[in-house]
Coordinates of C-alpha atoms and ligand atoms in Angstrom, one line a residue:
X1 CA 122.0 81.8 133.4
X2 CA 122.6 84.6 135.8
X3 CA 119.0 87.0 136.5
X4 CA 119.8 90.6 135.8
X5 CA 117.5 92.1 139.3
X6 CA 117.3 96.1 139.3
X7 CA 117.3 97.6 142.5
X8 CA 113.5 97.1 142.9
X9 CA 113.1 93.3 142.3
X10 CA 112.3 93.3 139.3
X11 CA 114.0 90.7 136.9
X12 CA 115.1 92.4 133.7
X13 CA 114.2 89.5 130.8
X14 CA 113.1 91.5 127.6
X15 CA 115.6 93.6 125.4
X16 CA 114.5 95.6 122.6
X17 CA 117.0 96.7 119.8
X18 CA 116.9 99.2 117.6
X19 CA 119.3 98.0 114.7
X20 CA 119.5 101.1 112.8
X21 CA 118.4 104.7 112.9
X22 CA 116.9 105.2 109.1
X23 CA 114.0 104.5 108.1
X24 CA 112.3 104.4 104.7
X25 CA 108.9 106.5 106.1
X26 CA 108.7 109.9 108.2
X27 CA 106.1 109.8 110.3
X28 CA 105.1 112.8 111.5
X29 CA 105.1 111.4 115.1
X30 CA 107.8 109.9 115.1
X31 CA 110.6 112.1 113.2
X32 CA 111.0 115.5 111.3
X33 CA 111.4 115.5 107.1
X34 CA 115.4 116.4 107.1
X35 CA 116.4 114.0 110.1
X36 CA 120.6 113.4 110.4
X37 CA 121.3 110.1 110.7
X38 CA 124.1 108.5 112.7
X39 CA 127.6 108.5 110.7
X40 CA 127.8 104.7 109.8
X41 CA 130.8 104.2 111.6
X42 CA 129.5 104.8 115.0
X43 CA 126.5 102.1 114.5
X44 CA 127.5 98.6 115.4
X45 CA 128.3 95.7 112.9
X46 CA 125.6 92.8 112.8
X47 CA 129.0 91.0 114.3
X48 CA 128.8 93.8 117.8
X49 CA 124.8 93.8 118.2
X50 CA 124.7 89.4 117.8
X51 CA 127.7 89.4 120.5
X52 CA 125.5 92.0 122.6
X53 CA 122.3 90.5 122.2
X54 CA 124.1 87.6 123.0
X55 CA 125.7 88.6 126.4
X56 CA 122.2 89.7 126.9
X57 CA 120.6 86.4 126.3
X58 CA 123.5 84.5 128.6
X59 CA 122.3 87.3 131.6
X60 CA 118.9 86.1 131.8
X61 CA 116.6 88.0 128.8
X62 CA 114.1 85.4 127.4
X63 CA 112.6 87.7 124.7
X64 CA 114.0 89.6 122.1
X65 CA 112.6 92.4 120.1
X66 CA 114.4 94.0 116.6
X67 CA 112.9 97.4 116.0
X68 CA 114.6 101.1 114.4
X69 CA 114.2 102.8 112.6
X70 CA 112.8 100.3 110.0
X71 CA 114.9 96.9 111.2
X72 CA 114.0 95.2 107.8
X73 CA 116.3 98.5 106.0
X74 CA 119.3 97.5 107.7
X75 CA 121.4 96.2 105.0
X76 CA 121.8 92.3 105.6
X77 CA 119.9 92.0 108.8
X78 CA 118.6 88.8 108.2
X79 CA 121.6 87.5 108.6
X80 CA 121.8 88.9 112.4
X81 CA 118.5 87.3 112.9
X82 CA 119.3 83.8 111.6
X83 CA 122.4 84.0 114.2
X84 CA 120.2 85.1 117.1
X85 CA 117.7 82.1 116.2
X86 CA 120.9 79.9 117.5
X87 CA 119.3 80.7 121.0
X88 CA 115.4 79.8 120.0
X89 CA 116.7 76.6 119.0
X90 CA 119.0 75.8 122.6
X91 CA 115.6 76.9 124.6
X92 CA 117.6 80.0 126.1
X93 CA 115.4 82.7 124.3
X94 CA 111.7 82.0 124.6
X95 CA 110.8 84.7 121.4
X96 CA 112.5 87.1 118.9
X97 CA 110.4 89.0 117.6
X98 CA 110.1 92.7 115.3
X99 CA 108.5 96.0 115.3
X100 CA 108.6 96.7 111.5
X101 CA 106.5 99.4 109.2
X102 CA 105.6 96.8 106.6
X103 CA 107.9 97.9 103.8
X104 CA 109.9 94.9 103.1
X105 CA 107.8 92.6 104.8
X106 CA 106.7 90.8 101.3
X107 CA 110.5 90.6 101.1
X108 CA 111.0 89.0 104.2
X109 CA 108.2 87.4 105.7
X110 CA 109.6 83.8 104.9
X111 CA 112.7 84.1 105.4
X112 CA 111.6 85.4 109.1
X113 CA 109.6 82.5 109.9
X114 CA 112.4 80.2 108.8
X115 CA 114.9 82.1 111.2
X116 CA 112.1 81.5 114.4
X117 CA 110.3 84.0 114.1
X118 CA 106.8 83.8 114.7
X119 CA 105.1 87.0 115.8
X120 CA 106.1 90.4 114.9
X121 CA 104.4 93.8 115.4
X122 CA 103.4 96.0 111.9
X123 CA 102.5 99.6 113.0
X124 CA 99.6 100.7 110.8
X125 CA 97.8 104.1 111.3
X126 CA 95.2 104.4 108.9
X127 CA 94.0 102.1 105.7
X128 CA 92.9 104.8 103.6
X129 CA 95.9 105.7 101.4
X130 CA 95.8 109.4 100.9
X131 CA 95.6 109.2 105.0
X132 CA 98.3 107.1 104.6
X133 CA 101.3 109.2 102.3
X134 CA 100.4 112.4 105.0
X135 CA 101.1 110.4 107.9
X136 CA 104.3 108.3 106.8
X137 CA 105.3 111.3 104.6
X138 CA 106.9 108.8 102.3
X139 CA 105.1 105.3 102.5
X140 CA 103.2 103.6 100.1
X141 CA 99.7 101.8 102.0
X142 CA 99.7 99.4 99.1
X143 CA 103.3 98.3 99.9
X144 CA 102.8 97.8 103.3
X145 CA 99.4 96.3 103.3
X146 CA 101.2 93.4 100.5
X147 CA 103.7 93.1 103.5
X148 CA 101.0 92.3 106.0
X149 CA 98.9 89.7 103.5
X150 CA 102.6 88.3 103.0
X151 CA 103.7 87.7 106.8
X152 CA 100.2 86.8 107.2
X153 CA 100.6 83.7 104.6
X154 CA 103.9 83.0 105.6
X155 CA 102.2 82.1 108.6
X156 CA 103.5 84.8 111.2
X157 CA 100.9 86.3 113.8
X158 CA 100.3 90.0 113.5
X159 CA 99.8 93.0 116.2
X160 CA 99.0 96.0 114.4
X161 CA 100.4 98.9 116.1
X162 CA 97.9 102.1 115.8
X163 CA 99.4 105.3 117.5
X164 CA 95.5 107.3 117.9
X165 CA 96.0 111.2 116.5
X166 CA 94.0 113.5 117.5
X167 CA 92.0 115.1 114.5
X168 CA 93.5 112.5 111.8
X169 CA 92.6 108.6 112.7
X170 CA 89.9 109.1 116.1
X171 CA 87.6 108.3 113.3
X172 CA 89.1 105.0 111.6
X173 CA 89.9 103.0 114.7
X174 CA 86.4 100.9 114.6
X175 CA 87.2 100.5 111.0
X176 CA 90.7 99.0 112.0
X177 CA 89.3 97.2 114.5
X178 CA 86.8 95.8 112.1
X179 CA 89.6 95.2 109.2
X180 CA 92.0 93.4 112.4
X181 CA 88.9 91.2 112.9
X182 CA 88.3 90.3 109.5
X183 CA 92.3 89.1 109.0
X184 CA 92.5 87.3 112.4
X185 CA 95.3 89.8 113.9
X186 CA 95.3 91.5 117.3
X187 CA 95.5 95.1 117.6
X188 CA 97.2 97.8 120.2
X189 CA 96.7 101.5 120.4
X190 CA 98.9 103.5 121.7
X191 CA 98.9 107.2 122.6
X192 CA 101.4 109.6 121.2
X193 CA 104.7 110.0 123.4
X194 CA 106.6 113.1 123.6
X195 CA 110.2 112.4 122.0
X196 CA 112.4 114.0 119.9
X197 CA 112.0 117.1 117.9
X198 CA 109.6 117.2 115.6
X199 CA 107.7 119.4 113.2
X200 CA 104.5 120.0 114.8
X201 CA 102.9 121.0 118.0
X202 CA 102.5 117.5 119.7
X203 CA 99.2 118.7 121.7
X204 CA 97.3 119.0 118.7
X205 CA 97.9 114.8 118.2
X206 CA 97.7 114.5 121.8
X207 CA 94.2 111.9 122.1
X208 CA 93.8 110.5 125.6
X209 CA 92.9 106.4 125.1
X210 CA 91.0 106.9 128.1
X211 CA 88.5 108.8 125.7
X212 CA 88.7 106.9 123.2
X213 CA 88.0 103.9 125.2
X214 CA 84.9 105.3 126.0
X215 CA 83.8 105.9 122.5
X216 CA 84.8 102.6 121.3
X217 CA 82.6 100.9 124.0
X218 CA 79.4 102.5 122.4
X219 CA 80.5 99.7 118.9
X220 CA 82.2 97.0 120.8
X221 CA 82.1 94.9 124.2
X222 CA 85.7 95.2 125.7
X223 CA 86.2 92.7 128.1
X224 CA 89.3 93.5 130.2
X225 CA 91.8 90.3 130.3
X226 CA 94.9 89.1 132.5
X227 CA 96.7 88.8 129.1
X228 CA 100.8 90.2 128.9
X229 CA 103.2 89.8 126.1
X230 CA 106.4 90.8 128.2
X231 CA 105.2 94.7 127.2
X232 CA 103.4 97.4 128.8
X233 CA 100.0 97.0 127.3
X234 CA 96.6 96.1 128.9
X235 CA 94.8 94.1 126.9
X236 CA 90.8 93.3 126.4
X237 CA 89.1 91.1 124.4
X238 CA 87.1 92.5 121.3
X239 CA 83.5 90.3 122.3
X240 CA 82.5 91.0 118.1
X241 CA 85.9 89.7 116.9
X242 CA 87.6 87.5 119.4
X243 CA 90.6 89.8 118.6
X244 CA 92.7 91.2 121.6
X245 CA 93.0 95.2 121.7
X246 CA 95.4 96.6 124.0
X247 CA 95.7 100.1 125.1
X248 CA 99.3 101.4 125.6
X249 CA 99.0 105.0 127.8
X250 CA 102.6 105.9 128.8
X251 CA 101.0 109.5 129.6
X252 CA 97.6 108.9 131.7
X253 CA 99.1 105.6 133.6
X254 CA 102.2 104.4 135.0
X255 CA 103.2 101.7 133.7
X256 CA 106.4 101.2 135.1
X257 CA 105.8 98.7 138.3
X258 CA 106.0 95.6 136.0
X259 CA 109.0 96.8 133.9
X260 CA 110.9 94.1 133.1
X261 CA 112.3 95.3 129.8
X262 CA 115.9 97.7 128.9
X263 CA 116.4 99.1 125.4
X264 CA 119.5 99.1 123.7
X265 CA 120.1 101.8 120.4
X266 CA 122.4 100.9 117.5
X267 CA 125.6 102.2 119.0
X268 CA 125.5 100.0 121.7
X269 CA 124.0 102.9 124.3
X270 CA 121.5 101.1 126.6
X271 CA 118.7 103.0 128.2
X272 CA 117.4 101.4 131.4
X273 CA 113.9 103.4 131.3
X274 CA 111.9 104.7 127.9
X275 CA 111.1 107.9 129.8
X276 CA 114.9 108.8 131.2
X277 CA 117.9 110.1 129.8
X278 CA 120.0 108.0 132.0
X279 CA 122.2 105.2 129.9
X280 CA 125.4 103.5 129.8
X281 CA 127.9 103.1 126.9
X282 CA 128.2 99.4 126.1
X283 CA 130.1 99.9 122.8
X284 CA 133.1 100.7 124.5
X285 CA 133.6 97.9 127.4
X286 CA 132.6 95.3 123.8
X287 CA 135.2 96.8 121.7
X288 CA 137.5 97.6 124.1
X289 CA 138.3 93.3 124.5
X290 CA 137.5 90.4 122.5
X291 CA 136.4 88.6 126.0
X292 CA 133.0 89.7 127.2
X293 CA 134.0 90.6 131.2
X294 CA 134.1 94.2 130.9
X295 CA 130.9 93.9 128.5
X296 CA 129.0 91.9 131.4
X297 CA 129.9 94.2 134.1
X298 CA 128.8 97.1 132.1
X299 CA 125.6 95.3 132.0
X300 CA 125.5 94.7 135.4
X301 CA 126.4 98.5 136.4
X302 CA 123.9 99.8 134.2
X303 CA 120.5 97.6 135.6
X304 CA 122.1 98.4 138.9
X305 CA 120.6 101.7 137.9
X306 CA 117.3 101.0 136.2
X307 CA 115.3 103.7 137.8
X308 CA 111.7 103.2 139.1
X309 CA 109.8 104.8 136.7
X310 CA 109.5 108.1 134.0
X311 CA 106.9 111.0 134.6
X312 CA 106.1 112.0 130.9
X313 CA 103.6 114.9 131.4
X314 CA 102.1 116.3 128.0
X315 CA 99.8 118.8 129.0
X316 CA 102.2 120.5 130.6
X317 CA 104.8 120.4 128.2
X318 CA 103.3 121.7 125.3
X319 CA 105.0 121.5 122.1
X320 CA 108.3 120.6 124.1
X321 CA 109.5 117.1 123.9
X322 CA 110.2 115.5 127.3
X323 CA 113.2 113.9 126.2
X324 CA 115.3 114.9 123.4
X325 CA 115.9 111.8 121.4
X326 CA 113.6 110.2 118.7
X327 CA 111.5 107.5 119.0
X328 CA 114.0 105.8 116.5
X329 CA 116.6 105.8 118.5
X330 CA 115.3 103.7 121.0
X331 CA 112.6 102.0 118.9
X332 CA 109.3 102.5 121.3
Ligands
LIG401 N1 109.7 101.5 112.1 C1 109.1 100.5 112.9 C2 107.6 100.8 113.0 O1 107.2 101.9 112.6 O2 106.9 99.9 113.5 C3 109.7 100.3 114.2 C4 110.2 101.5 115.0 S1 108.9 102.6 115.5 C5 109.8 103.9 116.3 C6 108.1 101.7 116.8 C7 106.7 102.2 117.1 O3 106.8 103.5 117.8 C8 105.8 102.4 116.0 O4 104.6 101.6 116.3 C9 105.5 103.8 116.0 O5 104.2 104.1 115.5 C10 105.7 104.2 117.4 N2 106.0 105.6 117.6 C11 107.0 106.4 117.0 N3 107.0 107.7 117.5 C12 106.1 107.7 118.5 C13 105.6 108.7 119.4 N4 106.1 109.9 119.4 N5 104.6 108.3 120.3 C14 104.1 107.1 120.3 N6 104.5 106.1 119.5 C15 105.4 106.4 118.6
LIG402 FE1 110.0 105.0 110.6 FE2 108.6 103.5 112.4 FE3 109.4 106.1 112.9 FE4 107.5 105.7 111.1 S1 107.4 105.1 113.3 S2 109.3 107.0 110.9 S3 108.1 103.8 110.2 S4 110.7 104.4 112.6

């Protein structure tokens, strides 16, 4: 194994992939109602993302993460993630993992777990269902919450993924912390990001977690802890639970000094940092030979050039996204 080091020492072992654009939900956050989806010919076969993820794996990345768009839409993905659970079982990749809305989850779930999967991240908002169909625009909470009891059986351990909106949740979160202590699953928040065009003003969902911190320490005893899952969030521990609650603020903290992670879209374009436009194009050194040099040294090129951090600033910004591309593209 060869370590992928960016130019400030720090040792590049987590990959995220987004394996599609689409999605089966529109959430308001995340994308606007008529979104134009990639042409399918520019999106990489299963065949092109396993042989990436792959050259990723041999370079030194110990956890994987499948995200979108909605992974579980992809037409046939599980058959990309039995192939990349060849590297669970040879001890070269410590985790693969998902980010996944919860759709197809009661398709899934066991199917995942017998591929090596054993965690995966389900991004709930809200449980009340009217709350719900606004937010998602098209999901069903009923759906989503027979994916969760399903993954849940199947024996998978759940993070539920809580973006906190200004105005439409600030006012559930105890509830869901209540509901995520009741089921056993741990719990992040994380503060809206400004990407991609949308259809709304993002300052109106703009809640700082500092805040709501605060509140939430007038219900529950947060004890700060040392935890890390390879990710950017801080963690406590919920005293009333025994349930972790992380706190994921891109916006009032940098985050970046522990990076360890790149992201890679579904055309093979690989962003070193979340909050720059900087990327290389990896689909063309991987289709341009059946040997994976010029693939490796694209890889090589491209964390030579991770940059130190991103300098999202909302406030200032107003309705203006910081960067131009989705959240889908990249995955979060
Ligand atoms: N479809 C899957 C899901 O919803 O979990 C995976 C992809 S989604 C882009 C990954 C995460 O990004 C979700 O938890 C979602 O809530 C979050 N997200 C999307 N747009 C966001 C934004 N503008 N700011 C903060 N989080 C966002
Ligand atoms: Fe789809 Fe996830 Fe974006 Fe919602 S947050 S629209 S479920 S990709």
């Amino acid at each position: 194994m060869t370590e992928m080091i960016d130019p400030f020492g720090r040792a590049v072992t987590y990959l995220r992939v987004s394996v599609t654009d689409r999605c089966d939900f529109r959430c308001v956050y995340c994308m606007a109602e008529d979104m134009t989806f990639l042409p399918k010919a520019e999106v990489l076969s299963l065949e092109e993302l396993d042989r990436l993820c792959s050259a990723f794996v041999r370079k030194g990345v110990r956890k994987l993460r499948l995200t979108g768009g909605e992974p579980l839409v992809r037409r046939n993905i599980m058959s990309l993630i039995r192939n990349l659970g060849r590297h669970l079982k040879t001890g070269e990749l410590d985790e693969l993992t998902l980010t996944s809305n919860g759709s197809q989850l009661a398709r899934f779930a066991d199917e995942l777990v017998e591929a090596g999967v054993r965690r995966i991240n389900v991004s709930l908002d809200t449980l009340d269902a009217e709350r719900f169909a606004a937010i998602t625009r098209w999901g069903k909470l009923d759906q989503v919450m027979g994916g969760i009891q399903a993954a849940k059986s199947a024996g998978l351990a759940i993070k539920i993924n809580t973006v906190a909106l200004k105005n439409f949740n600030e006012d559930e979160i105890d509830r869901l912390i209540e509901f995520c202590g009741e089921n056993g699953y741990d719990m992040t928040l994380i503060e809206t990001m400004p990407l991609g065009e949308i259809d709304q003003d993002r300052t109106d969902q703009y809640l700082a977690l500092s805040d709501l911190r605060e509140r939430l320490e007038k219900t529950w005893t947060l004890t700060d802890i040392p935890y890390k899952t390879g990710g950017p969030a801080r963690y406590t521990q919920v005293e009333e639970t025994g349930q972790k609650l992380g706190f994921i603020t891109p916006l009032t903290h940098n985050f970046c000094e522990g990076c360890n992670r790149v992201r890679l879209t579904c055309t093979g374009t690989l962003y070193m940092c979340l909050g720059q436009d900087d990327a290389a194009d990896l689909r063309a050194p991987l289709r341009a030979s059946e040997a994976d040099e010029l693939l490796e040294a694209a890889i090589d090129e491209a964390i030579g050039r991770k940059p130190k951090g991103h300098d999202f600033v909302i406030e200032r910004r107003g309705a203006d996204p910081a960067l131009g591309r989705h959240m889908s593209v990249t995955g979060g």
